[in-house]
CSV table of C-alpha atoms and ligand atoms in Angstrom, one decimal:
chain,number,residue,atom,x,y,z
A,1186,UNK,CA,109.0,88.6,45.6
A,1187,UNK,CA,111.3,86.0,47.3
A,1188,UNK,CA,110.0,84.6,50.5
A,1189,UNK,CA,112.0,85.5,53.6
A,1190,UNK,CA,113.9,82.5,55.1
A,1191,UNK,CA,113.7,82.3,59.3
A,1192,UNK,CA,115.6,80.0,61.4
A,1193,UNK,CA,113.8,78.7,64.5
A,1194,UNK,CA,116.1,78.5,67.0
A,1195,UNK,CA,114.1,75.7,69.8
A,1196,UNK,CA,110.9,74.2,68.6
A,1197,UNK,CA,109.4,74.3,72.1
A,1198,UNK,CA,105.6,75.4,73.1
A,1199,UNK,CA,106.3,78.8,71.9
A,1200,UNK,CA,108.5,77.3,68.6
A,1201,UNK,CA,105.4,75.0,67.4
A,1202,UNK,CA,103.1,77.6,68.0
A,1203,UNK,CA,105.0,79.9,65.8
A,1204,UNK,CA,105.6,76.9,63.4
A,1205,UNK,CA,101.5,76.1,63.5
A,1206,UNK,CA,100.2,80.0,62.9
A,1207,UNK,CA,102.2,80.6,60.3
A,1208,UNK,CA,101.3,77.7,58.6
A,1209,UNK,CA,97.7,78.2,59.1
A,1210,UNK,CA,97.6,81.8,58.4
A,1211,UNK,CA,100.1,81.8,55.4
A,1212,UNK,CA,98.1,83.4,53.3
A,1213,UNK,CA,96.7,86.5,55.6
A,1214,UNK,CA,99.9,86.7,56.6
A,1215,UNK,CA,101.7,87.1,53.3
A,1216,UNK,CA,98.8,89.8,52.1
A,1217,UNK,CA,100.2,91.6,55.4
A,1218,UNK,CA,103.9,91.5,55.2
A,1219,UNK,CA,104.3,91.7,51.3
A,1220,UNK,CA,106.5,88.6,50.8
A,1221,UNK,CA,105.8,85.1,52.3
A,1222,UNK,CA,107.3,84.3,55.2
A,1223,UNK,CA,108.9,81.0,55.8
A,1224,UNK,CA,110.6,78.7,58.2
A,1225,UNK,CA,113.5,77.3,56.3
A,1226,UNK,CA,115.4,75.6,59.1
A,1227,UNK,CA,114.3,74.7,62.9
A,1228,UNK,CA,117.4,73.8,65.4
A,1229,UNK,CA,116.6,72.2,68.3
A,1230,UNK,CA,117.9,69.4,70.5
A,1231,UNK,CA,115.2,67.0,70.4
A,1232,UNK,CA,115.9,66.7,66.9
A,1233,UNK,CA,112.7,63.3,66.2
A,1234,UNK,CA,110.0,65.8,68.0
A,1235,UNK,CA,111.5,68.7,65.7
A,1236,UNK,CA,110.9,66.6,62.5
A,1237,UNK,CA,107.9,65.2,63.8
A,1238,UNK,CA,106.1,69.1,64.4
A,1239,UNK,CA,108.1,70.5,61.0
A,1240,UNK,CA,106.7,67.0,58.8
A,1241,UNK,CA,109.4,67.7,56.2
A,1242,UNK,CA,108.9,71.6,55.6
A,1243,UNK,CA,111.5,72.8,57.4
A,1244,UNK,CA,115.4,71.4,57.5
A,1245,UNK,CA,116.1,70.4,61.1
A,1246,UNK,CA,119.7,70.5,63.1
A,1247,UNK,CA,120.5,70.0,66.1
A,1248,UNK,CA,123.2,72.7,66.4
A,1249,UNK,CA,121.8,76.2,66.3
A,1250,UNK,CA,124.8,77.9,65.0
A,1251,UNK,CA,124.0,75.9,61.4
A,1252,UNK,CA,121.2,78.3,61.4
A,1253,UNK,CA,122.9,81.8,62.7
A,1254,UNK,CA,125.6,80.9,60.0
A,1255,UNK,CA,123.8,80.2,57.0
A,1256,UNK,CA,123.6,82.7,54.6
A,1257,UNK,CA,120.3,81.8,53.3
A,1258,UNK,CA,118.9,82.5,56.4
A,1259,UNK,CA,117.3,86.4,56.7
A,1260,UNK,CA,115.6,86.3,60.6
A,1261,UNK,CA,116.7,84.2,63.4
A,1262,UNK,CA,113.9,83.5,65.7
A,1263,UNK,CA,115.3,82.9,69.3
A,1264,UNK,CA,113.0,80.6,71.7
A,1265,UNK,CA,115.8,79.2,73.5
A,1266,UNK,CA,115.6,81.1,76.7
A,1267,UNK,CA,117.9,81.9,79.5
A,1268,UNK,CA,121.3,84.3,78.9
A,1269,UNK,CA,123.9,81.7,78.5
A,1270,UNK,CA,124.0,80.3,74.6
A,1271,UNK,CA,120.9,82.4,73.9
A,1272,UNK,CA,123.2,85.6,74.0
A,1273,UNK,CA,126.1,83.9,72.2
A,1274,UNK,CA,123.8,82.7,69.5
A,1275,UNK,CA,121.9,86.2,69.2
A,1276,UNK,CA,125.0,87.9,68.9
A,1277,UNK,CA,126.8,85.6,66.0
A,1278,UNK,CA,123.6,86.1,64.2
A,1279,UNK,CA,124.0,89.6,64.4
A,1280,UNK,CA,127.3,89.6,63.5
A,1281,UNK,CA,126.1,87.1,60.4
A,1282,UNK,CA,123.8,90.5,59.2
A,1283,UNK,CA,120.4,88.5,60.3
A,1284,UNK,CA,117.7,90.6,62.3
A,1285,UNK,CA,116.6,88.8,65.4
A,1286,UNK,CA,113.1,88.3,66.6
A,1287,UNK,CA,113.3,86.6,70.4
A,1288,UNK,CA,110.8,86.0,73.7
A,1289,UNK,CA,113.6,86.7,76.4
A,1290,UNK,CA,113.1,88.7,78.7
A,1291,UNK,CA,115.7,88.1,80.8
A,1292,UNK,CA,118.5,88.5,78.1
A,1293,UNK,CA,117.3,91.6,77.0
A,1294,UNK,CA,116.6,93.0,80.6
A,1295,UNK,CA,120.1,91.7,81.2
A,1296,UNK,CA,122.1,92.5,78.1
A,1297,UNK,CA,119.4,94.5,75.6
A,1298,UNK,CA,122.3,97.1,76.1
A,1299,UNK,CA,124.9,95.4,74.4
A,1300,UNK,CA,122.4,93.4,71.8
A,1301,UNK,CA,121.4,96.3,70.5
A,1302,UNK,CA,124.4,98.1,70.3
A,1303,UNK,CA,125.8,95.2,67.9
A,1304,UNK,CA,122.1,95.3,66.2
A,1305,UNK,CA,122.9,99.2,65.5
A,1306,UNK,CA,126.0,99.1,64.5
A,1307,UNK,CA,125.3,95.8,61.7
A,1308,UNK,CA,121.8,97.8,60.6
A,1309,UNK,CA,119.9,95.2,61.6
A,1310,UNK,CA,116.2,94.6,64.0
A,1311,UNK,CA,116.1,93.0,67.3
A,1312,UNK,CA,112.9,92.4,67.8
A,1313,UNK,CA,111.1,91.9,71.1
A,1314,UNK,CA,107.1,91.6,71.1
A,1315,UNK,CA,106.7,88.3,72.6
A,1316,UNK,CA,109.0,89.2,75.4
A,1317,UNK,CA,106.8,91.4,77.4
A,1318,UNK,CA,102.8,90.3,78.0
A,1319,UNK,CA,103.1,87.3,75.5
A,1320,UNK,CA,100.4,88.3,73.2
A,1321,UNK,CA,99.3,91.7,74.3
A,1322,UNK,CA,101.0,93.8,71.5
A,1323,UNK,CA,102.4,96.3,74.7
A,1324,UNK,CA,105.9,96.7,73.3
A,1325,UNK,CA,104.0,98.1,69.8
A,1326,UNK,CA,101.9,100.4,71.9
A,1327,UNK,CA,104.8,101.8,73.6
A,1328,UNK,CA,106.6,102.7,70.9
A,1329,UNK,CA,104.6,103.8,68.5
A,1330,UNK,CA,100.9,104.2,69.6
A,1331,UNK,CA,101.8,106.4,72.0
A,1332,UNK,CA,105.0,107.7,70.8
A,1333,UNK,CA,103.3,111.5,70.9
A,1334,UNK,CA,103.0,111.2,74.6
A,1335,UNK,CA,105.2,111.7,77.7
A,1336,UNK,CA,104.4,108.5,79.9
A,1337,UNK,CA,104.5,109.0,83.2
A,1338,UNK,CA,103.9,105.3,84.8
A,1339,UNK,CA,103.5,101.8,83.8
A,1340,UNK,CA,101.8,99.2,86.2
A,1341,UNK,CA,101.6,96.0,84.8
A,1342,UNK,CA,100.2,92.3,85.9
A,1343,UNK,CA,102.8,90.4,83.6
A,1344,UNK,CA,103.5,87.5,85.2
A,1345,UNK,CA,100.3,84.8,84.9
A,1346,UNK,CA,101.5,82.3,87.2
A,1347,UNK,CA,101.8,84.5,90.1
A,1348,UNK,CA,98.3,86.1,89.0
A,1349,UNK,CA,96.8,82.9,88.7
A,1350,UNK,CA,98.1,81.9,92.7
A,1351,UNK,CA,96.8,85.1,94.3
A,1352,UNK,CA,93.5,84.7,92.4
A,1353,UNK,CA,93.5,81.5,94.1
A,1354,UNK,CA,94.5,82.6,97.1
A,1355,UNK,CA,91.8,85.2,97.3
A,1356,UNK,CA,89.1,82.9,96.1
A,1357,UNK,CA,89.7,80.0,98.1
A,1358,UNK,CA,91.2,81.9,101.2
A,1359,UNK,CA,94.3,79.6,101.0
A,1360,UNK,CA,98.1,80.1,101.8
A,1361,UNK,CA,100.7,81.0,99.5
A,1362,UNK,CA,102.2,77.5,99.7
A,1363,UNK,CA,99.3,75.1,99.5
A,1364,UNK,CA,98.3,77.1,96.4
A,1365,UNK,CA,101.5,76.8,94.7
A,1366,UNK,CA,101.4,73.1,94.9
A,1367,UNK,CA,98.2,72.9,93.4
A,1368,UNK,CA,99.2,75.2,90.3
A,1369,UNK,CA,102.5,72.9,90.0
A,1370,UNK,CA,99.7,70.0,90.2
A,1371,UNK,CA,98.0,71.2,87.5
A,1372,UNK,CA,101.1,72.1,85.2
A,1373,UNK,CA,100.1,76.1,86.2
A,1374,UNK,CA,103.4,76.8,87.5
A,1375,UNK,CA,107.0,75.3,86.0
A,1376,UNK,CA,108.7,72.8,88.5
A,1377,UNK,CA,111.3,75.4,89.3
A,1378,UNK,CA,108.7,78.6,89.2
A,1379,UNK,CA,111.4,80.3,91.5
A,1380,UNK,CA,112.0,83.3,88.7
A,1381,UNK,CA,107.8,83.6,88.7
A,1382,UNK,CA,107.0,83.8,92.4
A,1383,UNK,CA,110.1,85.7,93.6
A,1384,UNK,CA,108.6,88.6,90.9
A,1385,UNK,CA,111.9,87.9,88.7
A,1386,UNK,CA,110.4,87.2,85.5
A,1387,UNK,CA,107.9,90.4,85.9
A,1388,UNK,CA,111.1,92.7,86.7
A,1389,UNK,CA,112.3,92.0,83.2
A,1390,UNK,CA,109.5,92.6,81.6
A,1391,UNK,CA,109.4,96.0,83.9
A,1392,UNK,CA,112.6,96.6,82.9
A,1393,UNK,CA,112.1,96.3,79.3
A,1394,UNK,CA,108.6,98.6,79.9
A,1395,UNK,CA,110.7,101.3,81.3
A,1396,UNK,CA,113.3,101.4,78.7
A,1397,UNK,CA,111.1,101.8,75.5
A,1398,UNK,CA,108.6,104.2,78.0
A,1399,UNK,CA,111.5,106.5,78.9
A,1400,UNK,CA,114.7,106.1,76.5
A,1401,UNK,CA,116.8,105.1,79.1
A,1402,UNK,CA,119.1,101.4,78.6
A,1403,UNK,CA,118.2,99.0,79.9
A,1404,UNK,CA,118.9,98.3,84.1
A,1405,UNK,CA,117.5,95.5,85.4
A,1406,UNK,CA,120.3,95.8,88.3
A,1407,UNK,CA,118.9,98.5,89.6
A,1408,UNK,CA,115.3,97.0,90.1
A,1409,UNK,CA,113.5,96.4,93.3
A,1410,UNK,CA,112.5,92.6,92.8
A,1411,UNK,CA,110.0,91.2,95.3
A,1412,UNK,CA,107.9,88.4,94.8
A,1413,UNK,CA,104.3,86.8,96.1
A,1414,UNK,CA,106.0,83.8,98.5
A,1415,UNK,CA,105.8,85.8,102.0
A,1416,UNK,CA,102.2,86.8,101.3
A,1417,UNK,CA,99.3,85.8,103.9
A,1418,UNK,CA,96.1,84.7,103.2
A,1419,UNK,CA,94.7,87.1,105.9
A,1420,UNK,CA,96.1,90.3,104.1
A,1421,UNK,CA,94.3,89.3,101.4
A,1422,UNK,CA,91.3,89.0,103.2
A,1423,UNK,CA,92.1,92.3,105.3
A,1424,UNK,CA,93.0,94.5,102.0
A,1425,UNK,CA,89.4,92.7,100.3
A,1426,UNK,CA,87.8,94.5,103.4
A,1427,UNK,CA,89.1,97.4,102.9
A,1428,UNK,CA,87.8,97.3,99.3
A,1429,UNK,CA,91.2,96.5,98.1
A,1430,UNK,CA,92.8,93.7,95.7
A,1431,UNK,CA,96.6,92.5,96.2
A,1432,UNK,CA,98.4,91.8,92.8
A,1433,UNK,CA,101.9,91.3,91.9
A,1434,UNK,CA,102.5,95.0,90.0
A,1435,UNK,CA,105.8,95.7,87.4
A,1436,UNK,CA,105.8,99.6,88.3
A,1437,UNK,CA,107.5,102.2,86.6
A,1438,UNK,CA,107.4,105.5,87.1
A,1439,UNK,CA,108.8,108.7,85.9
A,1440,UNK,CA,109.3,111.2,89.0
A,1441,UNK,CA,111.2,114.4,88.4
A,1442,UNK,CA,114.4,112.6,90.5
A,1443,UNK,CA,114.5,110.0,88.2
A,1444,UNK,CA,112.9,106.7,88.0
A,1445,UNK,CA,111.4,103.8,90.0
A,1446,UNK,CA,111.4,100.9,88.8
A,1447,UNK,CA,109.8,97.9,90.8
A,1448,UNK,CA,107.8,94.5,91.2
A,1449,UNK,CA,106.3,93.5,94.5
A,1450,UNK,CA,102.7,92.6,95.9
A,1451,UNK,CA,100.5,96.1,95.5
A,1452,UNK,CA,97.3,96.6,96.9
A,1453,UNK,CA,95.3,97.9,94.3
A,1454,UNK,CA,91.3,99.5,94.5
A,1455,UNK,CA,89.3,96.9,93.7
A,1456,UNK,CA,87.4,99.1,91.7
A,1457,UNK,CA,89.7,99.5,89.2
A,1458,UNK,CA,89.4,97.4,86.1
A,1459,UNK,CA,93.0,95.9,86.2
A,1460,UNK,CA,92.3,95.0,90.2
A,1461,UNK,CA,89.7,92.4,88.3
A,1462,UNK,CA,91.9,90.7,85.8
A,1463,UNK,CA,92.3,86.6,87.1
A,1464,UNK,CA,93.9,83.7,87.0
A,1465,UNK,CA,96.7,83.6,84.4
A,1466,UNK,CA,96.0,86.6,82.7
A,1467,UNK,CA,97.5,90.0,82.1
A,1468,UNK,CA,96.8,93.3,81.6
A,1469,UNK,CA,99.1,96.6,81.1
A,1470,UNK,CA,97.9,100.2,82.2
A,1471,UNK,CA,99.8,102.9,80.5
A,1472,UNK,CA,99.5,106.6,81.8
A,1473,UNK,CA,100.4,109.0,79.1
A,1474,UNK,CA,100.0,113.2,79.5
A,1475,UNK,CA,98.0,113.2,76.3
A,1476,UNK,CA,96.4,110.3,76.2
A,1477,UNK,CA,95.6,109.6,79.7
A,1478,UNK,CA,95.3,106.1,80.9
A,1479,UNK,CA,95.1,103.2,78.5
A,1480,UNK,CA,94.6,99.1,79.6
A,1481,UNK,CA,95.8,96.5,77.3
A,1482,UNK,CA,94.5,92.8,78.5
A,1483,UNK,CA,95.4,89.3,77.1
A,1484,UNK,CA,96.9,86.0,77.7
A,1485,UNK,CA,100.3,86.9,78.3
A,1486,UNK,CA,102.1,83.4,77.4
A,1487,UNK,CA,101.2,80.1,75.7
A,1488,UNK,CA,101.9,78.6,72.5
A,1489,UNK,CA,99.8,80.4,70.5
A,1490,UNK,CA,99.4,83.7,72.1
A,1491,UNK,CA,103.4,84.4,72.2
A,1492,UNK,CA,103.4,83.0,68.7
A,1493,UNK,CA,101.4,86.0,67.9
A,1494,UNK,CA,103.6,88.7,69.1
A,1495,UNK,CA,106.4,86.5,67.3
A,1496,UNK,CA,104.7,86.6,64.0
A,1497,UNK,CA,103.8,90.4,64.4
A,1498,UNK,CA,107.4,90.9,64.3
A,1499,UNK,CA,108.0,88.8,61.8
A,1500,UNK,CA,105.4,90.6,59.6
A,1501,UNK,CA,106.9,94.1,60.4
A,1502,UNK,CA,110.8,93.1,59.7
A,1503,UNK,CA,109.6,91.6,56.2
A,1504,UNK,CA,108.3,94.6,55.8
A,1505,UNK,CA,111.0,97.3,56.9
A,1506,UNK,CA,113.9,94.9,55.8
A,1507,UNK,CA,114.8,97.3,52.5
A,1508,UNK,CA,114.5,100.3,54.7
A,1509,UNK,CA,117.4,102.7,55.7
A,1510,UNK,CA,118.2,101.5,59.2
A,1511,UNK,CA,118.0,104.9,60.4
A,1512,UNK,CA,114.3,105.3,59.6
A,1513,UNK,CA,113.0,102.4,61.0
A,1514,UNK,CA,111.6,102.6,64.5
A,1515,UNK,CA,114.6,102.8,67.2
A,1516,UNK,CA,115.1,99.6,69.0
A,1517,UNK,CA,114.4,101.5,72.6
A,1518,UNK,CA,111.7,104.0,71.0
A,1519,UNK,CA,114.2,106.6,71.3
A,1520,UNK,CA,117.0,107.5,69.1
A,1521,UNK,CA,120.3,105.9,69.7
A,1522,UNK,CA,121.8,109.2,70.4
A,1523,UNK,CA,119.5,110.4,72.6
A,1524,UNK,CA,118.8,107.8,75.4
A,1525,UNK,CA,118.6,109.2,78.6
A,1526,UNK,CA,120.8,109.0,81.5
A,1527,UNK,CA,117.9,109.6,83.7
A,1528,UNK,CA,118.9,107.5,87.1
A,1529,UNK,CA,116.8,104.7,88.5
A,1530,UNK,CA,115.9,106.1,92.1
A,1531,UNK,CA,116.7,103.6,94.8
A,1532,UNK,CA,113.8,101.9,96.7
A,1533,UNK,CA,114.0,104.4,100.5
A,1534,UNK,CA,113.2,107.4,97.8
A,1535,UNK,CA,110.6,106.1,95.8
A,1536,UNK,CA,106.9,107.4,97.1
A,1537,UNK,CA,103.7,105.0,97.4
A,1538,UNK,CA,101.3,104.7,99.7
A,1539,UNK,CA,101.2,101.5,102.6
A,1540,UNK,CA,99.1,98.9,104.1
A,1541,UNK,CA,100.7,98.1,107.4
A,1542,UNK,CA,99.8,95.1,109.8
A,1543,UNK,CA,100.6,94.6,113.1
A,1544,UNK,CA,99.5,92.5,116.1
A,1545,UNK,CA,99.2,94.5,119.2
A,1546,UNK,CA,98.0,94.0,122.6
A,1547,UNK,CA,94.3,95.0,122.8
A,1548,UNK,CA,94.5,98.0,125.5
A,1549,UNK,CA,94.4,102.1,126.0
A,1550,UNK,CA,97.3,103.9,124.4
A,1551,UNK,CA,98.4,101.2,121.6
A,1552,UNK,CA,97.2,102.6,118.8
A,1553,UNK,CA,97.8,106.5,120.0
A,1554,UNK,CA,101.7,105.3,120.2
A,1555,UNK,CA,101.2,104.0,116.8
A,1556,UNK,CA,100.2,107.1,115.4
A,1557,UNK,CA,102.1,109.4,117.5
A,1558,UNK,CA,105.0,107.6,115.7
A,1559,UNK,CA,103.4,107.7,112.2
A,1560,UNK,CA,102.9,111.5,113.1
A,1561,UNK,CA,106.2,112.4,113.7
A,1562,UNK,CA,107.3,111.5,110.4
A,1563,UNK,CA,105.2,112.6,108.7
A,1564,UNK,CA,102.9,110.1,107.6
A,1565,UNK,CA,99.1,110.8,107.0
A,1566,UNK,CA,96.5,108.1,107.6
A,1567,UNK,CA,94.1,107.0,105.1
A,1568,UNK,CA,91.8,104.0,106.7
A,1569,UNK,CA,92.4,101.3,109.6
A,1570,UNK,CA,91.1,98.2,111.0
A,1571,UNK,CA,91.0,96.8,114.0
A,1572,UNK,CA,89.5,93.0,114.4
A,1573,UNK,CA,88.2,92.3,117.5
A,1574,UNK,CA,90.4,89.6,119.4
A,1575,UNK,CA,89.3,86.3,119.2
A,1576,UNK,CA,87.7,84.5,122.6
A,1577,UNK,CA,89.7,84.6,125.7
A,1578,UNK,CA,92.7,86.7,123.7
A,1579,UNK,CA,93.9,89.6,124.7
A,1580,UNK,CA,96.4,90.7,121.4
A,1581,UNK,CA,94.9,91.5,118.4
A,1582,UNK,CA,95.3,92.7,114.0
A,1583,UNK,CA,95.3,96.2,113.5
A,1584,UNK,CA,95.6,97.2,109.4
A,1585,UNK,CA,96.5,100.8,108.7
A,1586,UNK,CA,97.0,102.2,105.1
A,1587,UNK,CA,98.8,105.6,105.2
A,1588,UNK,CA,98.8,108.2,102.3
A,1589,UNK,CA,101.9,108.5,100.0
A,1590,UNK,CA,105.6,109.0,101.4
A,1591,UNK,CA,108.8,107.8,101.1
A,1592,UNK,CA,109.7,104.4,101.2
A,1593,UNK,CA,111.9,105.4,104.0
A,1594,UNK,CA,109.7,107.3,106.1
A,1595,UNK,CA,108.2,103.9,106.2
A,1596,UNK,CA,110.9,101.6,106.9
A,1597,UNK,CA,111.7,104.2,109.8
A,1598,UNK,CA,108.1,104.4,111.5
A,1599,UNK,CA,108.3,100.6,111.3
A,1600,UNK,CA,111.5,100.8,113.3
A,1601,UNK,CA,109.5,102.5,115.9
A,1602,UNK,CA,106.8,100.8,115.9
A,1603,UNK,CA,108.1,97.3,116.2
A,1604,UNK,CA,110.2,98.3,119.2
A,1605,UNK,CA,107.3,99.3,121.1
A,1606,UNK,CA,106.5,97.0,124.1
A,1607,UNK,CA,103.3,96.3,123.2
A,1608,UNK,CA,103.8,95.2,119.7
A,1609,UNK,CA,104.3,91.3,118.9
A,1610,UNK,CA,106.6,90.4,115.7
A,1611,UNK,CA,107.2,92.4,112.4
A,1612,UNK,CA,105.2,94.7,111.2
A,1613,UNK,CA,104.2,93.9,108.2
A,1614,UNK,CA,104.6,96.1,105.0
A,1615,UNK,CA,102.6,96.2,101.6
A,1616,UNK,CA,102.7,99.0,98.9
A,1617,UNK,CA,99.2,100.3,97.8
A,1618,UNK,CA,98.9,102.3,94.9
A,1619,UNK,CA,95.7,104.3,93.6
A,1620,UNK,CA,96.5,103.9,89.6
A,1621,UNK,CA,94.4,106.9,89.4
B,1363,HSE,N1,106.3,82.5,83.1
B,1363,HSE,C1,105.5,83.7,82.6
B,1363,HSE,C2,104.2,83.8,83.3
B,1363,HSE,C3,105.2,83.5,81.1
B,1363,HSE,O1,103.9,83.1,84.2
B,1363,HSE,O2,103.6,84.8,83.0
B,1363,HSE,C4,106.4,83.8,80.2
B,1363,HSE,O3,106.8,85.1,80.4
């Protein structure tokens, strides 16, 4: 059979990789898919490195829309990034009949709806593996390993460089900032890692997680987005005391008033195996009603790793190419017709439980205030701490984690609490969750 011709659209880390495994694994790789799979043309700007990593096997441009319009070409590969020309050019090769396999995140989370609305309606595949948990085969899991089940939450570490921080920050008892220069340093963290730490890069992953969990389109609008930069070294140490770890969690959960959808620093019990997964990692847990919780670690970027979930797609468009559109698996898991309008709950009504910190003066009565005012609405205790104060002080930390309630039974009680006379500052606020 005729090999199927790919266009590479940006022969970055992610692009070479892709270019380098497929090379080295042609022949696995063709007893796999059916048909050999090959990389007819590569686009990219820096058109000398392009020839220089394709060595005369592939044709090389420097304008990607010689690739989305050339009729030889079967699969666009998108590694450009971002949701400027990225969309335009994933769109025209729609348009052109070509399935799509791409990496972004962020165009999908942003404008998935409308990409695969033009993929349906042209019979052709978006695929998306390598855009969520680089190589961890998560979006496969989703929507078909556990297509039997009725998933009820997602919590997910997918974003390596702000894993990689707080496992610094934990280990060497460091600030938020001092670490981040030393992952920049050591080419960790991108110059501009401003989508990474503010947890925007992990909300489109979680966006794309909830989609394919639930059926419903894609909404990253409607996501609660908070990164790692405000984080303290000392609630790190207070939560490891209190036998907790602090990660940066995509959460997703189905409630029956619709669905949360966040990213934000989570405590997490440290006995839990996801709690232990370092540095740049990542690692997905999936609760399902039949199958109960399942963990799926791996590196979730690099060259080779997100060439993996790249070529997996690859492999399974070869392979489904001559099928009816309407029997291959739905873009979102669910069918077109029957995605959900099931609302994204805003953050005051989503329920978790809390780690609150707040510096008080050291005397009778403080902490019965506290509590009177965490009684009143409602909110049950779970553990505290109180340090001593240090020599010749008289104010002092005291760390409280509370059962589960509403987000705004929270933000109320911290109201409260902060207006009392004998609390200094903000209180301040971390979500814990069980993930039992
Ligand atoms: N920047 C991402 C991370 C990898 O740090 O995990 C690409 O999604």
């Amino acid at each position: 059979m005729k090999p199927i011709k790919v266009g590479l659209l940006g022969i970055g880390t992610v692009g070479s990789g892709t270019f380098n495994v497929l090379k080295r694994n042609q022949e696995e790789i063709t007893r796999r898919a059916g048909r050999s799979i090959e990389i007819a043309m590569v686009a990219d700007l820096n058109i000398e490195r392009a020839r220089e990593l394709t060595n005369g096997v592939a044709e090389v441009v420097n304008d990607a829309n010689l690739v989305v319009n050339n009729p030889d070409i079967d699969i666009v590969i998108e590694l450009i990034g971002g949701y400027g020309i990225a969309k335009d050019l994933v769109l025209k090769a729609i348009a052109n009949g070509k399935h799509v396999v791409t990496a972004n995140k962020a165009l999908l989370a942003t404008h998935g709806n409308e990409i695969f609305k033009a993929a349906q309606e042209k019979g052709v595949m978006v695929a998306f593996e390598a855009a969520v948990a680089g190589g961890i085969p998560i979006i496969k899991a989703l929507r078909e390993g556990l297509t039997a089940n009725r998933i009820q939450w997602i919590a997910g570490i997918i974003n390596g460089t702000t894993n990689f921080i707080l496992s610094e920050m934990r280990d060497k008892g460091l600030d938020f900032g001092a670490v981040l220069k030393q992952a920049q340093a050591l080419g960790y963290a991108e110059a501009d890692p401003t989508f990474d730490i503010e947890g925007v890069d992990a909300a489109h992953k979680a966006t794309i997680m909830a989609s394919i969990a639930y059926g419903i389109p894609m909404q990253f609008d409607k996501a609660y987005v908070e990164g790692i930069t405000k984080l303290e070294a000392s609630d790190i140490r207070y939560a490891e005391d209190l036998g907790y770890r602090i990660k940066l969690l995509g959460i997703t959960k189905r409630t029956p008033e619709g669905i949360e959808l966040r990213v934000h620093p989570t405590l997490i019990p440290e006995k839990r195996l996801i709690a232990n997964v370092e540095g740049a990692m990542n690692a997905v847990l999936v609760q399902g009603d039949a199958v109960g919780a399942t963990l799926y670690y791996g590196k979730g970027a690099g060259a080779e790793p997100t060439a993996s979930a790249v070529i997996a797609d690859l492999v399974d468009i070869t392979r489904l190419a001559t099928a009816d559109p309407e029997h291959r698996v739905p873009h979102l898991a669910f069918q077109p017709a029957a995605i959900s309008d099931l609302p994204i709950l805003p953050m005051a009504e989503i329920v978790t439980s809390y780690y609150l910190r707040m510096h008080v003066e050291d005397k009778p009565g403080v902490l019965a205030d506290v509590t009177r005012i965490l009684a009143d609405l409602s909110i049950s205790i779970d553990a505290m701490l109180q340090k001593e104060p240090g020599e010749g002080e008289t104010r002092t930390d005291i760390i409280i984690l509370t059962h589960q309630t509403k987000e705004k039974n929270i933000i109320a009680a911290i109201e409260k609490i902060e207006a009392l006379a004998t609390v200094t500052g903000s209180v301040i606020k971390l979500r814990l969750e069980e993930l039992s």
